[in-house]
XYZ file of C-alpha atoms in Angstrom:
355
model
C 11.585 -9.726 23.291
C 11.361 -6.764 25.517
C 10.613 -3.270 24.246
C 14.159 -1.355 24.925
C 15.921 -5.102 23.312
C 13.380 -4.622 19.922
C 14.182 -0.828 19.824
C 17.907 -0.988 20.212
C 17.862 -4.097 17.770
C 15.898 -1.664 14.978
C 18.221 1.234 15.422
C 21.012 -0.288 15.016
C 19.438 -2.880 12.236
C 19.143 0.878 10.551
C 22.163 2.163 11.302
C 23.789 -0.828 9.207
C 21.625 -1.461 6.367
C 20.119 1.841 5.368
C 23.242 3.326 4.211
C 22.668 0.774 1.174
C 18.676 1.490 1.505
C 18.782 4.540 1.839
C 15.088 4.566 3.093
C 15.710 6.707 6.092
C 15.712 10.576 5.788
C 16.179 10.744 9.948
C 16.347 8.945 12.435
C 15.614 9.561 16.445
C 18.294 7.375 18.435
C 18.046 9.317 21.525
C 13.954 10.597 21.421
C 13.077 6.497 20.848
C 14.990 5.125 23.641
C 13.553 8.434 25.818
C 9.949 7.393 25.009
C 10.730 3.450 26.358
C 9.480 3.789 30.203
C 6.175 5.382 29.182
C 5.592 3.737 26.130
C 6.227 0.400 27.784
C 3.081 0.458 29.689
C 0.729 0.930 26.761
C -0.710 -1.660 24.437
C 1.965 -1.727 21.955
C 4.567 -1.565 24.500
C 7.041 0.292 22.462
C 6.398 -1.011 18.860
C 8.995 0.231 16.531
C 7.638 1.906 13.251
C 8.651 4.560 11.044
C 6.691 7.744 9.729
C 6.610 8.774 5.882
C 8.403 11.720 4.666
C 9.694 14.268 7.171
C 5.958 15.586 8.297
C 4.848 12.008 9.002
C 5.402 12.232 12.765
C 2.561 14.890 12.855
C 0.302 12.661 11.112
C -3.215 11.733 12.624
C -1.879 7.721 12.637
C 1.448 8.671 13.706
C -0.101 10.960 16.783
C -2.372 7.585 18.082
C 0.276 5.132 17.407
C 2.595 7.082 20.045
C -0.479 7.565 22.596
C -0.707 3.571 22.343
C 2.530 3.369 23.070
C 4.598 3.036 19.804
C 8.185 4.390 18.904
C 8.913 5.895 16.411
C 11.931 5.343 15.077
C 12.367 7.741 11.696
C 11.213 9.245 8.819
C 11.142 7.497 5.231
C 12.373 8.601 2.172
C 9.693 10.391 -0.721
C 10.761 11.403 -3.785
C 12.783 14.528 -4.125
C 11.625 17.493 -5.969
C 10.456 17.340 -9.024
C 10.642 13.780 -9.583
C 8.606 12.249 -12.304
C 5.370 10.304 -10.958
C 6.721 9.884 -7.723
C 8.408 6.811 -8.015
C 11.367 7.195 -5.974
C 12.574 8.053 -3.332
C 15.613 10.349 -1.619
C 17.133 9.507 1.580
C 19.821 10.391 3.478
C 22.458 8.505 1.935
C 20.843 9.119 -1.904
C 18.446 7.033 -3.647
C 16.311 4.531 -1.697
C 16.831 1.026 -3.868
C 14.556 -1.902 -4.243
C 15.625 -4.724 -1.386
C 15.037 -7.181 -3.464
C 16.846 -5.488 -6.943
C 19.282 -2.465 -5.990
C 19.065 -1.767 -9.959
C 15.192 -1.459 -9.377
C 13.019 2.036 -7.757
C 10.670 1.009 -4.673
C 8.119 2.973 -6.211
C 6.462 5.460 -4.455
C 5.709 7.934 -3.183
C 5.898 5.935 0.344
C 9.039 4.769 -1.233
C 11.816 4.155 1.791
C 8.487 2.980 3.797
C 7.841 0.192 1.929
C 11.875 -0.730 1.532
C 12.458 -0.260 5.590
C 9.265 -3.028 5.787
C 10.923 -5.130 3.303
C 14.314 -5.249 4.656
C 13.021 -6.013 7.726
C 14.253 -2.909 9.901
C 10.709 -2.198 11.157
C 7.884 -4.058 10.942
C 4.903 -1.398 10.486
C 5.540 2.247 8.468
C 3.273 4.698 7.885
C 2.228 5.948 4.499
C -0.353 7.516 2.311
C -2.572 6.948 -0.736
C -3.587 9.564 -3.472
C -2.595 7.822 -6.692
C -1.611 4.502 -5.117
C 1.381 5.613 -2.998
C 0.950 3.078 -0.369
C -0.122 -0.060 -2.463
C 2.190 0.579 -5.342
C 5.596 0.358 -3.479
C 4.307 -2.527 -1.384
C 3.700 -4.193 -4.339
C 6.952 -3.570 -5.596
C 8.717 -4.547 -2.586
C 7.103 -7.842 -1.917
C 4.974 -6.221 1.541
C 1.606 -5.798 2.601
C -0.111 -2.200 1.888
C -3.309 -0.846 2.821
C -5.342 1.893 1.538
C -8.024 3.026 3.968
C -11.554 3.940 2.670
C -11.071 8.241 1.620
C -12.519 9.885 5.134
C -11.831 7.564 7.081
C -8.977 9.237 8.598
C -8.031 12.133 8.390
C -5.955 13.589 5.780
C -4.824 17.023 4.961
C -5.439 16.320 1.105
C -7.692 18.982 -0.051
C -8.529 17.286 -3.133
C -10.457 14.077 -0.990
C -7.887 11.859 -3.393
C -5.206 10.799 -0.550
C -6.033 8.431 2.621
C -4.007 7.205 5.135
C -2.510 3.871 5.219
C 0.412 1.693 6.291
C 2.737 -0.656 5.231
C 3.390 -4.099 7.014
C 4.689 -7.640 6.831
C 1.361 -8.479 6.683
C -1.935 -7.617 7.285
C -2.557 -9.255 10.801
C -0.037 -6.255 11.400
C -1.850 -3.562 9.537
C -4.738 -4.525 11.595
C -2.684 -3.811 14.599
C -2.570 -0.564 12.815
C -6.457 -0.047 12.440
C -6.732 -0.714 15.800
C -4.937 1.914 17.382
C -6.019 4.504 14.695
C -9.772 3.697 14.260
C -12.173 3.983 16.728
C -14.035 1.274 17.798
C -12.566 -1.334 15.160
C -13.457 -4.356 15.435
C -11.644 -7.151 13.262
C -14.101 -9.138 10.688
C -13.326 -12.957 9.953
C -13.519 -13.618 6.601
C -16.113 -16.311 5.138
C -14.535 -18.985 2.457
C -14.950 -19.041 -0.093
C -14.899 -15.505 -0.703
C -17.049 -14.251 -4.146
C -14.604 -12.486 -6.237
C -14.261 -11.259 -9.969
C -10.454 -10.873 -11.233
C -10.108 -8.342 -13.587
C -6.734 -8.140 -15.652
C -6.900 -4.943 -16.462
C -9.990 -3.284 -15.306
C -10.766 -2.742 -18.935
C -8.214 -0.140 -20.240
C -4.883 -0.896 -18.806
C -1.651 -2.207 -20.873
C -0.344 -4.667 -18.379
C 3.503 -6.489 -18.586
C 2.363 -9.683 -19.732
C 4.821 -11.434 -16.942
C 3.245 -9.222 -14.292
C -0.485 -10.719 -15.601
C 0.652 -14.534 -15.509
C 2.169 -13.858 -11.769
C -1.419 -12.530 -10.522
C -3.538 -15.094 -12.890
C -1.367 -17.407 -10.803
C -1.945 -16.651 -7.591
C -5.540 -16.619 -8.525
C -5.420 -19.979 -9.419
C -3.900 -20.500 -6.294
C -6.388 -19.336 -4.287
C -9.215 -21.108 -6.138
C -7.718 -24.531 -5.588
C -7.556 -23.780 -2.465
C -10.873 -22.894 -1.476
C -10.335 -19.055 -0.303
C -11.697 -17.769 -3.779
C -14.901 -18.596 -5.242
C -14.661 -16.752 -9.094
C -18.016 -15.368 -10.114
C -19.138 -14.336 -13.853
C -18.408 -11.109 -15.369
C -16.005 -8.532 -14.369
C -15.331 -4.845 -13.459
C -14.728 -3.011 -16.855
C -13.707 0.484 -15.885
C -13.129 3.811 -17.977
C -9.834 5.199 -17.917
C -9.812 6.652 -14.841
C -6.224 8.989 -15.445
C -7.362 12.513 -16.860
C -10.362 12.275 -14.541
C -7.779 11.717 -12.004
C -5.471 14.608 -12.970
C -8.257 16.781 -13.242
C -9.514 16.611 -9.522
C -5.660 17.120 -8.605
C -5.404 20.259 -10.213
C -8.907 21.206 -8.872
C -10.212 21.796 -12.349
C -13.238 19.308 -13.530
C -14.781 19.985 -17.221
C -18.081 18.149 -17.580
C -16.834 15.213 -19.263
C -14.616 13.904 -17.280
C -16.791 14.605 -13.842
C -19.181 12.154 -16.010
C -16.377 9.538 -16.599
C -16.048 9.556 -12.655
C -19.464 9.325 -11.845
C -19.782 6.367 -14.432
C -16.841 4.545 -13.260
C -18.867 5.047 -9.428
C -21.489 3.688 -10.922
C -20.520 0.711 -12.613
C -18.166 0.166 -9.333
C -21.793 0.641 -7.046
C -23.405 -2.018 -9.343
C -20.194 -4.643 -9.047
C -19.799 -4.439 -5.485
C -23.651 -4.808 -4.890
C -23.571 -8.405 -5.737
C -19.554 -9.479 -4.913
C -17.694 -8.658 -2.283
C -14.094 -8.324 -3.826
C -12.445 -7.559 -7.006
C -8.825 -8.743 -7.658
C -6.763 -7.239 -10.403
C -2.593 -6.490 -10.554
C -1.882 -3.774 -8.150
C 0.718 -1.871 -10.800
C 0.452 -3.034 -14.901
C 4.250 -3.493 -14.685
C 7.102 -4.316 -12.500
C 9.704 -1.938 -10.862
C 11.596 0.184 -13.324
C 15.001 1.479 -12.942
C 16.456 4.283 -11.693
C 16.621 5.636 -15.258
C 12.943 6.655 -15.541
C 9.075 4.511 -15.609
C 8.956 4.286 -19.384
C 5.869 5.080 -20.478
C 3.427 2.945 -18.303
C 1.878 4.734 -15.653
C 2.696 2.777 -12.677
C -0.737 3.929 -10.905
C -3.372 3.162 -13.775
C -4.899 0.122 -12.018
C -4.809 1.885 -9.039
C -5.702 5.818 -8.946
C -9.421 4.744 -9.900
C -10.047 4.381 -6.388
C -8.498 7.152 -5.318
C -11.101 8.736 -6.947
C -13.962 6.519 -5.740
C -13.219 5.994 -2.479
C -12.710 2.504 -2.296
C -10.000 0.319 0.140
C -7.656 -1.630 -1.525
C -4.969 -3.447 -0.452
C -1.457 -5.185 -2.085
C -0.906 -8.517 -1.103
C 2.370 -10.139 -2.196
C 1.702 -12.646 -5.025
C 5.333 -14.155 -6.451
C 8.115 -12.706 -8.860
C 8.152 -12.326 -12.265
C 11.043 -14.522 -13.828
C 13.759 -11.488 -13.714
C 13.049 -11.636 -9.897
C 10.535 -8.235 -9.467
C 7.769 -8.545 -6.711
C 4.155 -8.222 -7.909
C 0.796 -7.762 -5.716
C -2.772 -8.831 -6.302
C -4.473 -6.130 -5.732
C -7.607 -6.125 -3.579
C -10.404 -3.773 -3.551
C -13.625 -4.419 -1.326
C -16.612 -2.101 -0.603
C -16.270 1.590 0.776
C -16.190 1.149 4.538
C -15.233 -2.165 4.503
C -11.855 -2.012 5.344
C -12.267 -4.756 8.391
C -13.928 -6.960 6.278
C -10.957 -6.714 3.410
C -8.229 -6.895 5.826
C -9.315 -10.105 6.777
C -9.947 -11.279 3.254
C -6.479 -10.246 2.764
C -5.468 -12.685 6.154
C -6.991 -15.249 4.320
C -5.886 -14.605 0.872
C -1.967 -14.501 2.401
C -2.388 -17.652 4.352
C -2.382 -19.468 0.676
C 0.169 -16.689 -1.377
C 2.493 -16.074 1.159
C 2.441 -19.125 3.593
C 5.971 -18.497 5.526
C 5.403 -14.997 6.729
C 5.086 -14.627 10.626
């Protein structure tokens, strides 16, 4: 398909579906189809993608996506103000909804990122990751999300918590990502069977007991087929939340700077002898558009936020009332070639279908 076919095709693939969405808080008709002739040229030859929140398109990822010759298309939907937990999202049209349940939130905070990827009107959206605000909406929308090692690009995040990332079909896409944002990335094949310890809850978490049985699932999956070689023991972690909370607010008592450095300690010791952990990427499914109840969405995830790790969601079923639910995927800091194609090989058995 030619670029100016693939860019009219998304805009007006937007125009009709995201008044339902509502994932969209703008979107540039008339600047996309301007940046065509140039953009045409470059590698990605006029790639459609979208930007989170209305400062996206300043972003460090957004700024070498257009210089390789992306278009971007719009700006996503983040929660509004004041929003508990950041699990929504406001659009244009109102609340962004769950492509797959309407009744359901996207989660967030890279809410209408993660429902434009899932409805199909772009294939690649930008997002970030301070609590799990890329990985938790992916999860919840049945797409791939990646959070890169904290550092590796930049972020404006004073608190070192948030990283860039992306959201994607899959990840052969979010490497086309790490490609044009990274310097000198190179991809990394995967070796099978890859060493991995699954971890239900990382130690502390109350997890939905359908949620559990979807991920224990694909697990099983990917043992039988040969991608995932299960070693002995697992990753027990402390609960990483007030620890979390506390480097937010820039305010650190003694204890809890201890509870982080334990957690990086017992993380250091895990990941010196196996390459990736697996656990649920969220301990329940999408809520409603009433509230989150009182599990915290990000529990399984905000501990590496705070240590720095990559992680990634990879689509791993339903649970029976139809909810999407990702195995989460955490390798070793700076390895975020090396996980993205673990996660290439980990999709080729959980989601087989996907282009």
């Amino acid at each position: 398909m030619t670029s100016p076919r693939k860019v009219a095709e998304t805009l007006a693939a937007i125009g009709r579906e995201d008044p339902r969405l509502c994932a969209f808080l703008d979107v540039w008709r008339e600047e996309a189809l301007a940046r065509l002739p140039a953009a045409a040229r470059l590698p990605l030859a006029g790639l459609p993608f979208a930007v989170k929140g209305s400062t996206g398109i300043r972003s460090y990822a957004a700024r070498r996506l257009i210089a390789a010759g992306g278009i971007p298309v719009g700006s996503t939907s983040v929660p509004g103000p004041g929003t508990y937990w950041k699990t929504w999202g406001l659009g244009a049209h109102g609340r962004t909804v769950n492509p797959w349940r309407a009744d359901r939130t996207p989660g967030g905070s890279s809410a209408g990122s993660a429902a434009a990827v899932a409805a199909g009107l772009v294939d690649l959206a930008t997002g970030s990751d301070g609590a799990g605000s890329v990985r938790v909406p992916a999860a919840w929308c049945g797409v791939f999300g990646l959070k890169t090692t904290n550092g590796l690009l930049p972020s404006p995040d004073r608190s070192g918590l948030a990283s860039a990332g992306v959201l994607t079909r899959t990840a052969a896409q979010a490497e086309t990502y790490l490609r044009c944002v990274l310097d000198g990335y190179e991809p990394a094949a995967a070796e099978l069977p890859l060493s991995a310890a699954h971890s239900p809850d990382l130690g502390f978490a109350d997890v939905d007991p359908d949620v559990a049985t979807v991920v224990r699932g694909a697990v099983r999956r990917l043992v039988a087929a040969g991608v995932v070689r299960l070693v002995d023991g697992g990753c027990d972690l402390l609960d990483p939340g007030a620890a979390w909370q506390a480097v937010r607010n820039g305010e650190v008592e003694p204890h809890l700077g201890e509870l982080r450095r334990e957690n990086d300690r017992r993380l250091d010791a895990f990941f010196a002898g196996t390459p990736l952990l697996l656990t649920p990427v969220t301990p329940n499914r999408p809520h409603g558009h009433d509230g989150p109840g009182e599990r915290f969405s990000t529990s399984l995830t905000w501990a590496f936020n705070l240590s720095g790790h990559p992680a990634a969601s990879v689509p791993a079923g339903f649970t029976p009332d139809g909810c999407p639910v990702g195995l989460h995927l955490v390798a070793r800091r700076g390895a975020d070639a090396e996980l993205l194609g673990m996660a290439r090989a980990v999709e080729r058995v959980l989601c087989p279908v996907r282009p």
